[in-house]
Amino acid sequence: MTELVNKRSEVALAREAARRTLKQRTMTEIKSLARTQTVHAVNTLVKIMLDKNAPAHARVSAANAILDRGWGKPLQPIANEDGKPLEFIHRIERVIVHPGDGQTFDAHVEESVLREPLSVLGSIGATGDFDVSHEELWLRSQENT
């Protein structure tokens, strides 16, 4: 009896592994086929955007798709309690991404912002408050200096 159950379990596991492999291969093939049509798709978007007889919403949508494809989607601001964007994130981006552009920033980060878990601010690998214990330790060490 147990041999039969074990054999069925092995068969079920093998089927599941085969399904996963097929699904991954299928998605890879779909992506590959879609990528072969990129030039045609962009040309179609350009035709729609330039067509004077096309509805305005279609032309705007095509223009946005072209801009997003060429320049990437614009960053979405993170708002604080007042509905204003958090400015210090922009400062961090400027310091990390463009450190040598000669611009200086005088920023003040409020204590309430310093106490937010870094997972909220986008730390790599942190998925919740339970992942930020090392960050809390770092913040405490900075208070003593």
mmCIF file with all atom_site columns, C-alpha atoms in Angstrom:
data_model
loop_
_atom_site.group_PDB
_atom_site.id
_atom_site.type_symbol
_atom_site.label_atom_id
_atom_site.label_alt_id
_atom_site.label_comp_id
_atom_site.label_asym_id
_atom_site.label_entity_id
_atom_site.label_seq_id
_atom_site.pdbx_PDB_ins_code
_atom_site.Cartn_x
_atom_site.Cartn_y
_atom_site.Cartn_z
_atom_site.occupancy
_atom_site.B_iso_or_equiv
_atom_site.pdbx_formal_charge
_atom_site.auth_seq_id
_atom_site.auth_comp_id
_atom_site.auth_asym_id
_atom_site.auth_atom_id
_atom_site.pdbx_PDB_model_num
ATOM 1   C CA . MET A 1 1   ? 0.000  0.000  0.000   1.00 0.00 ? 1   MET A CA 1
ATOM 2   C CA . THR A 1 2   ? 2.732  2.463  0.945   1.00 0.00 ? 2   THR A CA 1
ATOM 3   C CA . GLU A 1 3   ? 4.655  1.588  -2.223  1.00 0.00 ? 3   GLU A CA 1
ATOM 4   C CA . LEU A 1 4   ? 1.610  2.521  -4.276  1.00 0.00 ? 4   LEU A CA 1
ATOM 5   C CA . VAL A 1 5   ? 1.237  5.832  -2.412  1.00 0.00 ? 5   VAL A CA 1
ATOM 6   C CA . ASN A 1 6   ? 4.955  6.585  -2.807  1.00 0.00 ? 6   ASN A CA 1
ATOM 7   C CA . LYS A 1 7   ? 4.812  5.778  -6.512  1.00 0.00 ? 7   LYS A CA 1
ATOM 8   C CA . ARG A 1 8   ? 1.782  8.066  -6.964  1.00 0.00 ? 8   ARG A CA 1
ATOM 9   C CA . SER A 1 9   ? 3.565  10.829 -5.043  1.00 0.00 ? 9   SER A CA 1
ATOM 10  C CA . GLU A 1 10  ? 6.615  10.487 -7.275  1.00 0.00 ? 10  GLU A CA 1
ATOM 11  C CA . VAL A 1 11  ? 4.444  10.631 -10.380 1.00 0.00 ? 11  VAL A CA 1
ATOM 12  C CA . ALA A 1 12  ? 2.627  13.723 -9.059  1.00 0.00 ? 12  ALA A CA 1
ATOM 13  C CA . LEU A 1 13  ? 5.926  15.460 -8.312  1.00 0.00 ? 13  LEU A CA 1
ATOM 14  C CA . ALA A 1 14  ? 7.262  14.587 -11.761 1.00 0.00 ? 14  ALA A CA 1
ATOM 15  C CA . ARG A 1 15  ? 4.119  15.953 -13.414 1.00 0.00 ? 15  ARG A CA 1
ATOM 16  C CA . GLU A 1 16  ? 4.367  19.194 -11.446 1.00 0.00 ? 16  GLU A CA 1
ATOM 17  C CA . ALA A 1 17  ? 8.022  19.614 -12.396 1.00 0.00 ? 17  ALA A CA 1
ATOM 18  C CA . ALA A 1 18  ? 7.148  18.989 -16.053 1.00 0.00 ? 18  ALA A CA 1
ATOM 19  C CA . ARG A 1 19  ? 4.353  21.593 -15.873 1.00 0.00 ? 19  ARG A CA 1
ATOM 20  C CA . ARG A 1 20  ? 6.709  24.187 -14.394 1.00 0.00 ? 20  ARG A CA 1
ATOM 21  C CA . THR A 1 21  ? 9.326  23.514 -17.062 1.00 0.00 ? 21  THR A CA 1
ATOM 22  C CA . LEU A 1 22  ? 6.749  23.728 -19.845 1.00 0.00 ? 22  LEU A CA 1
ATOM 23  C CA . LYS A 1 23  ? 5.300  26.946 -18.431 1.00 0.00 ? 23  LYS A CA 1
ATOM 24  C CA . GLN A 1 24  ? 8.756  28.548 -18.159 1.00 0.00 ? 24  GLN A CA 1
ATOM 25  C CA . ARG A 1 25  ? 9.674  27.476 -21.679 1.00 0.00 ? 25  ARG A CA 1
ATOM 26  C CA . THR A 1 26  ? 6.343  28.698 -23.024 1.00 0.00 ? 26  THR A CA 1
ATOM 27  C CA . MET A 1 27  ? 6.740  32.120 -21.380 1.00 0.00 ? 27  MET A CA 1
ATOM 28  C CA . THR A 1 28  ? 10.269 32.393 -22.755 1.00 0.00 ? 28  THR A CA 1
ATOM 29  C CA . GLU A 1 29  ? 9.025  31.561 -26.244 1.00 0.00 ? 29  GLU A CA 1
ATOM 30  C CA . ILE A 1 30  ? 6.181  34.079 -25.965 1.00 0.00 ? 30  ILE A CA 1
ATOM 31  C CA . LYS A 1 31  ? 8.578  36.821 -24.849 1.00 0.00 ? 31  LYS A CA 1
ATOM 32  C CA . SER A 1 32  ? 10.970 35.945 -27.653 1.00 0.00 ? 32  SER A CA 1
ATOM 33  C CA . LEU A 1 33  ? 8.213  36.072 -30.276 1.00 0.00 ? 33  LEU A CA 1
ATOM 34  C CA . ALA A 1 34  ? 6.919  39.363 -28.898 1.00 0.00 ? 34  ALA A CA 1
ATOM 35  C CA . ARG A 1 35  ? 10.397 40.889 -28.990 1.00 0.00 ? 35  ARG A CA 1
ATOM 36  C CA . THR A 1 36  ? 10.769 40.024 -32.665 1.00 0.00 ? 36  THR A CA 1
ATOM 37  C CA . GLN A 1 37  ? 7.810  42.330 -33.353 1.00 0.00 ? 37  GLN A CA 1
ATOM 38  C CA . THR A 1 38  ? 9.168  45.341 -31.450 1.00 0.00 ? 38  THR A CA 1
ATOM 39  C CA . VAL A 1 39  ? 10.080 47.401 -34.515 1.00 0.00 ? 39  VAL A CA 1
ATOM 40  C CA . HIS A 1 40  ? 6.711  46.721 -36.143 1.00 0.00 ? 40  HIS A CA 1
ATOM 41  C CA . ALA A 1 41  ? 4.878  47.621 -32.919 1.00 0.00 ? 41  ALA A CA 1
ATOM 42  C CA . VAL A 1 42  ? 6.757  50.903 -32.512 1.00 0.00 ? 42  VAL A CA 1
ATOM 43  C CA . ASN A 1 43  ? 6.132  51.767 -36.181 1.00 0.00 ? 43  ASN A CA 1
ATOM 44  C CA . THR A 1 44  ? 2.418  51.090 -35.650 1.00 0.00 ? 44  THR A CA 1
ATOM 45  C CA . LEU A 1 45  ? 2.396  53.365 -32.605 1.00 0.00 ? 45  LEU A CA 1
ATOM 46  C CA . VAL A 1 46  ? 4.089  56.106 -34.624 1.00 0.00 ? 46  VAL A CA 1
ATOM 47  C CA . LYS A 1 47  ? 1.479  55.744 -37.389 1.00 0.00 ? 47  LYS A CA 1
ATOM 48  C CA . ILE A 1 48  ? -1.352 56.015 -34.850 1.00 0.00 ? 48  ILE A CA 1
ATOM 49  C CA . MET A 1 49  ? 0.286  59.006 -33.172 1.00 0.00 ? 49  MET A CA 1
ATOM 50  C CA . LEU A 1 50  ? 0.708  60.844 -36.486 1.00 0.00 ? 50  LEU A CA 1
ATOM 51  C CA . ASP A 1 51  ? -2.709 59.917 -37.925 1.00 0.00 ? 51  ASP A CA 1
ATOM 52  C CA . LYS A 1 52  ? -4.859 63.068 -37.918 1.00 0.00 ? 52  LYS A CA 1
ATOM 53  C CA . ASN A 1 53  ? -8.043 60.959 -38.233 1.00 0.00 ? 53  ASN A CA 1
ATOM 54  C CA . ALA A 1 54  ? -7.307 58.790 -35.190 1.00 0.00 ? 54  ALA A CA 1
ATOM 55  C CA . PRO A 1 55  ? -9.161 59.610 -31.963 1.00 0.00 ? 55  PRO A CA 1
ATOM 56  C CA . ALA A 1 56  ? -7.272 61.942 -29.646 1.00 0.00 ? 56  ALA A CA 1
ATOM 57  C CA . HIS A 1 57  ? -7.093 59.388 -26.820 1.00 0.00 ? 57  HIS A CA 1
ATOM 58  C CA . ALA A 1 58  ? -5.515 56.828 -29.183 1.00 0.00 ? 58  ALA A CA 1
ATOM 59  C CA . ARG A 1 59  ? -2.928 59.347 -30.359 1.00 0.00 ? 59  ARG A CA 1
ATOM 60  C CA . VAL A 1 60  ? -2.055 60.357 -26.786 1.00 0.00 ? 60  VAL A CA 1
ATOM 61  C CA . SER A 1 61  ? -1.875 56.726 -25.699 1.00 0.00 ? 61  SER A CA 1
ATOM 62  C CA . ALA A 1 62  ? 0.440  55.903 -28.611 1.00 0.00 ? 62  ALA A CA 1
ATOM 63  C CA . ALA A 1 63  ? 2.634  58.914 -27.836 1.00 0.00 ? 63  ALA A CA 1
ATOM 64  C CA . ASN A 1 64  ? 2.874  57.885 -24.169 1.00 0.00 ? 64  ASN A CA 1
ATOM 65  C CA . ALA A 1 65  ? 3.758  54.320 -25.133 1.00 0.00 ? 65  ALA A CA 1
ATOM 66  C CA . ILE A 1 66  ? 6.518  55.582 -27.430 1.00 0.00 ? 66  ILE A CA 1
ATOM 67  C CA . LEU A 1 67  ? 7.919  57.896 -24.747 1.00 0.00 ? 67  LEU A CA 1
ATOM 68  C CA . ASP A 1 68  ? 7.779  55.143 -22.121 1.00 0.00 ? 68  ASP A CA 1
ATOM 69  C CA . ARG A 1 69  ? 9.554  52.766 -24.470 1.00 0.00 ? 69  ARG A CA 1
ATOM 70  C CA . GLY A 1 70  ? 12.265 55.269 -25.356 1.00 0.00 ? 70  GLY A CA 1
ATOM 71  C CA . TRP A 1 71  ? 12.799 57.049 -22.041 1.00 0.00 ? 71  TRP A CA 1
ATOM 72  C CA . GLY A 1 72  ? 11.269 54.745 -19.439 1.00 0.00 ? 72  GLY A CA 1
ATOM 73  C CA . LYS A 1 73  ? 8.213  55.469 -17.358 1.00 0.00 ? 73  LYS A CA 1
ATOM 74  C CA . PRO A 1 74  ? 8.404  58.571 -15.163 1.00 0.00 ? 74  PRO A CA 1
ATOM 75  C CA . LEU A 1 75  ? 9.027  58.027 -11.477 1.00 0.00 ? 75  LEU A CA 1
ATOM 76  C CA . GLN A 1 76  ? 5.947  58.090 -9.300  1.00 0.00 ? 76  GLN A CA 1
ATOM 77  C CA . PRO A 1 77  ? 6.450  60.362 -6.282  1.00 0.00 ? 77  PRO A CA 1
ATOM 78  C CA . ILE A 1 78  ? 5.930  59.005 -2.787  1.00 0.00 ? 78  ILE A CA 1
ATOM 79  C CA . ALA A 1 79  ? 3.694  61.350 -0.810  1.00 0.00 ? 79  ALA A CA 1
ATOM 80  C CA . ASN A 1 80  ? 3.875  62.111 2.894   1.00 0.00 ? 80  ASN A CA 1
ATOM 81  C CA . GLU A 1 81  ? 0.935  62.832 5.205   1.00 0.00 ? 81  GLU A CA 1
ATOM 82  C CA . ASP A 1 82  ? 0.426  66.294 3.678   1.00 0.00 ? 82  ASP A CA 1
ATOM 83  C CA . GLY A 1 83  ? 0.212  64.888 0.163   1.00 0.00 ? 83  GLY A CA 1
ATOM 84  C CA . LYS A 1 84  ? 3.534  66.498 -0.762  1.00 0.00 ? 84  LYS A CA 1
ATOM 85  C CA . PRO A 1 85  ? 6.308  64.338 -2.270  1.00 0.00 ? 85  PRO A CA 1
ATOM 86  C CA . LEU A 1 86  ? 9.136  63.259 -0.002  1.00 0.00 ? 86  LEU A CA 1
ATOM 87  C CA . GLU A 1 87  ? 12.029 65.476 -1.052  1.00 0.00 ? 87  GLU A CA 1
ATOM 88  C CA . PHE A 1 88  ? 14.826 63.590 0.655   1.00 0.00 ? 88  PHE A CA 1
ATOM 89  C CA . ILE A 1 89  ? 14.376 60.609 -1.671  1.00 0.00 ? 89  ILE A CA 1
ATOM 90  C CA . HIS A 1 90  ? 15.210 62.899 -4.596  1.00 0.00 ? 90  HIS A CA 1
ATOM 91  C CA . ARG A 1 91  ? 18.281 64.088 -2.694  1.00 0.00 ? 91  ARG A CA 1
ATOM 92  C CA . ILE A 1 92  ? 19.404 60.512 -2.090  1.00 0.00 ? 92  ILE A CA 1
ATOM 93  C CA . GLU A 1 93  ? 18.967 59.766 -5.782  1.00 0.00 ? 93  GLU A CA 1
ATOM 94  C CA . ARG A 1 94  ? 20.998 62.817 -6.756  1.00 0.00 ? 94  ARG A CA 1
ATOM 95  C CA . VAL A 1 95  ? 23.815 61.965 -4.348  1.00 0.00 ? 95  VAL A CA 1
ATOM 96  C CA . ILE A 1 96  ? 23.991 58.301 -5.361  1.00 0.00 ? 96  ILE A CA 1
ATOM 97  C CA . VAL A 1 97  ? 23.293 58.524 -9.088  1.00 0.00 ? 97  VAL A CA 1
ATOM 98  C CA . HIS A 1 98  ? 24.902 61.881 -9.936  1.00 0.00 ? 98  HIS A CA 1
ATOM 99  C CA . PRO A 1 99  ? 27.521 62.528 -7.240  1.00 0.00 ? 99  PRO A CA 1
ATOM 100 C CA . GLY A 1 100 ? 29.818 64.665 -9.366  1.00 0.00 ? 100 GLY A CA 1
ATOM 101 C CA . ASP A 1 101 ? 27.425 67.121 -10.987 1.00 0.00 ? 101 ASP A CA 1
ATOM 102 C CA . GLY A 1 102 ? 28.527 69.957 -8.699  1.00 0.00 ? 102 GLY A CA 1
ATOM 103 C CA . GLN A 1 103 ? 25.143 70.579 -7.108  1.00 0.00 ? 103 GLN A CA 1
ATOM 104 C CA . THR A 1 104 ? 24.889 70.788 -3.359  1.00 0.00 ? 104 THR A CA 1
ATOM 105 C CA . PHE A 1 105 ? 21.762 70.269 -1.319  1.00 0.00 ? 105 PHE A CA 1
ATOM 106 C CA . ASP A 1 106 ? 20.971 71.424 2.161   1.00 0.00 ? 106 ASP A CA 1
ATOM 107 C CA . ALA A 1 107 ? 18.390 68.948 3.419   1.00 0.00 ? 107 ALA A CA 1
ATOM 108 C CA . HIS A 1 108 ? 16.763 68.442 6.774   1.00 0.00 ? 108 HIS A CA 1
ATOM 109 C CA . VAL A 1 109 ? 15.144 65.078 7.444   1.00 0.00 ? 109 VAL A CA 1
ATOM 110 C CA . GLU A 1 110 ? 12.615 65.094 10.256  1.00 0.00 ? 110 GLU A CA 1
ATOM 111 C CA . GLU A 1 111 ? 12.933 62.648 13.145  1.00 0.00 ? 111 GLU A CA 1
ATOM 112 C CA . SER A 1 112 ? 9.662  60.957 12.148  1.00 0.00 ? 112 SER A CA 1
ATOM 113 C CA . VAL A 1 113 ? 11.126 60.167 8.734   1.00 0.00 ? 113 VAL A CA 1
ATOM 114 C CA . LEU A 1 114 ? 14.325 58.814 10.269  1.00 0.00 ? 114 LEU A CA 1
ATOM 115 C CA . ARG A 1 115 ? 12.289 56.402 12.360  1.00 0.00 ? 115 ARG A CA 1
ATOM 116 C CA . GLU A 1 116 ? 10.429 54.882 9.400   1.00 0.00 ? 116 GLU A CA 1
ATOM 117 C CA . PRO A 1 117 ? 11.599 51.344 8.674   1.00 0.00 ? 117 PRO A CA 1
ATOM 118 C CA . LEU A 1 118 ? 13.854 51.276 5.659   1.00 0.00 ? 118 LEU A CA 1
ATOM 119 C CA . SER A 1 119 ? 11.558 48.674 4.098   1.00 0.00 ? 119 SER A CA 1
ATOM 120 C CA . VAL A 1 120 ? 9.039  51.496 3.607   1.00 0.00 ? 120 VAL A CA 1
ATOM 121 C CA . LEU A 1 121 ? 11.720 53.580 1.938   1.00 0.00 ? 121 LEU A CA 1
ATOM 122 C CA . GLY A 1 122 ? 12.690 50.723 -0.352  1.00 0.00 ? 122 GLY A CA 1
ATOM 123 C CA . SER A 1 123 ? 15.582 48.917 1.297   1.00 0.00 ? 123 SER A CA 1
ATOM 124 C CA . ILE A 1 124 ? 16.738 45.915 -0.655  1.00 0.00 ? 124 ILE A CA 1
ATOM 125 C CA . GLY A 1 125 ? 15.501 42.651 0.759   1.00 0.00 ? 125 GLY A CA 1
ATOM 126 C CA . ALA A 1 126 ? 13.374 44.059 3.574   1.00 0.00 ? 126 ALA A CA 1
ATOM 127 C CA . THR A 1 127 ? 9.774  42.975 3.287   1.00 0.00 ? 127 THR A CA 1
ATOM 128 C CA . GLY A 1 128 ? 8.361  44.053 6.602   1.00 0.00 ? 128 GLY A CA 1
ATOM 129 C CA . ASP A 1 129 ? 9.108  45.508 10.022  1.00 0.00 ? 129 ASP A CA 1
ATOM 130 C CA . PHE A 1 130 ? 10.595 42.219 11.202  1.00 0.00 ? 130 PHE A CA 1
ATOM 131 C CA . ASP A 1 131 ? 13.406 42.643 8.636   1.00 0.00 ? 131 ASP A CA 1
ATOM 132 C CA . VAL A 1 132 ? 14.580 46.006 9.918   1.00 0.00 ? 132 VAL A CA 1
ATOM 133 C CA . SER A 1 133 ? 16.240 45.063 13.192  1.00 0.00 ? 133 SER A CA 1
ATOM 134 C CA . HIS A 1 134 ? 19.720 45.694 11.748  1.00 0.00 ? 134 HIS A CA 1
ATOM 135 C CA . GLU A 1 135 ? 18.496 49.069 10.502  1.00 0.00 ? 135 GLU A CA 1
ATOM 136 C CA . GLU A 1 136 ? 17.214 49.980 13.960  1.00 0.00 ? 136 GLU A CA 1
ATOM 137 C CA . LEU A 1 137 ? 20.599 49.034 15.413  1.00 0.00 ? 137 LEU A CA 1
ATOM 138 C CA . TRP A 1 138 ? 22.299 51.283 12.891  1.00 0.00 ? 138 TRP A CA 1
ATOM 139 C CA . LEU A 1 139 ? 19.974 54.187 13.737  1.00 0.00 ? 139 LEU A CA 1
ATOM 140 C CA . ARG A 1 140 ? 20.692 53.740 17.443  1.00 0.00 ? 140 ARG A CA 1
ATOM 141 C CA . SER A 1 141 ? 24.427 53.680 16.788  1.00 0.00 ? 141 SER A CA 1
ATOM 142 C CA . GLN A 1 142 ? 24.121 56.965 14.900  1.00 0.00 ? 142 GLN A CA 1
ATOM 143 C CA . GLU A 1 143 ? 22.364 58.602 17.863  1.00 0.00 ? 143 GLU A CA 1
ATOM 144 C CA . ASN A 1 144 ? 25.420 57.971 20.054  1.00 0.00 ? 144 ASN A CA 1
ATOM 145 C CA . THR A 1 145 ? 27.867 59.580 17.637  1.00 0.00 ? 145 THR A CA 1
#
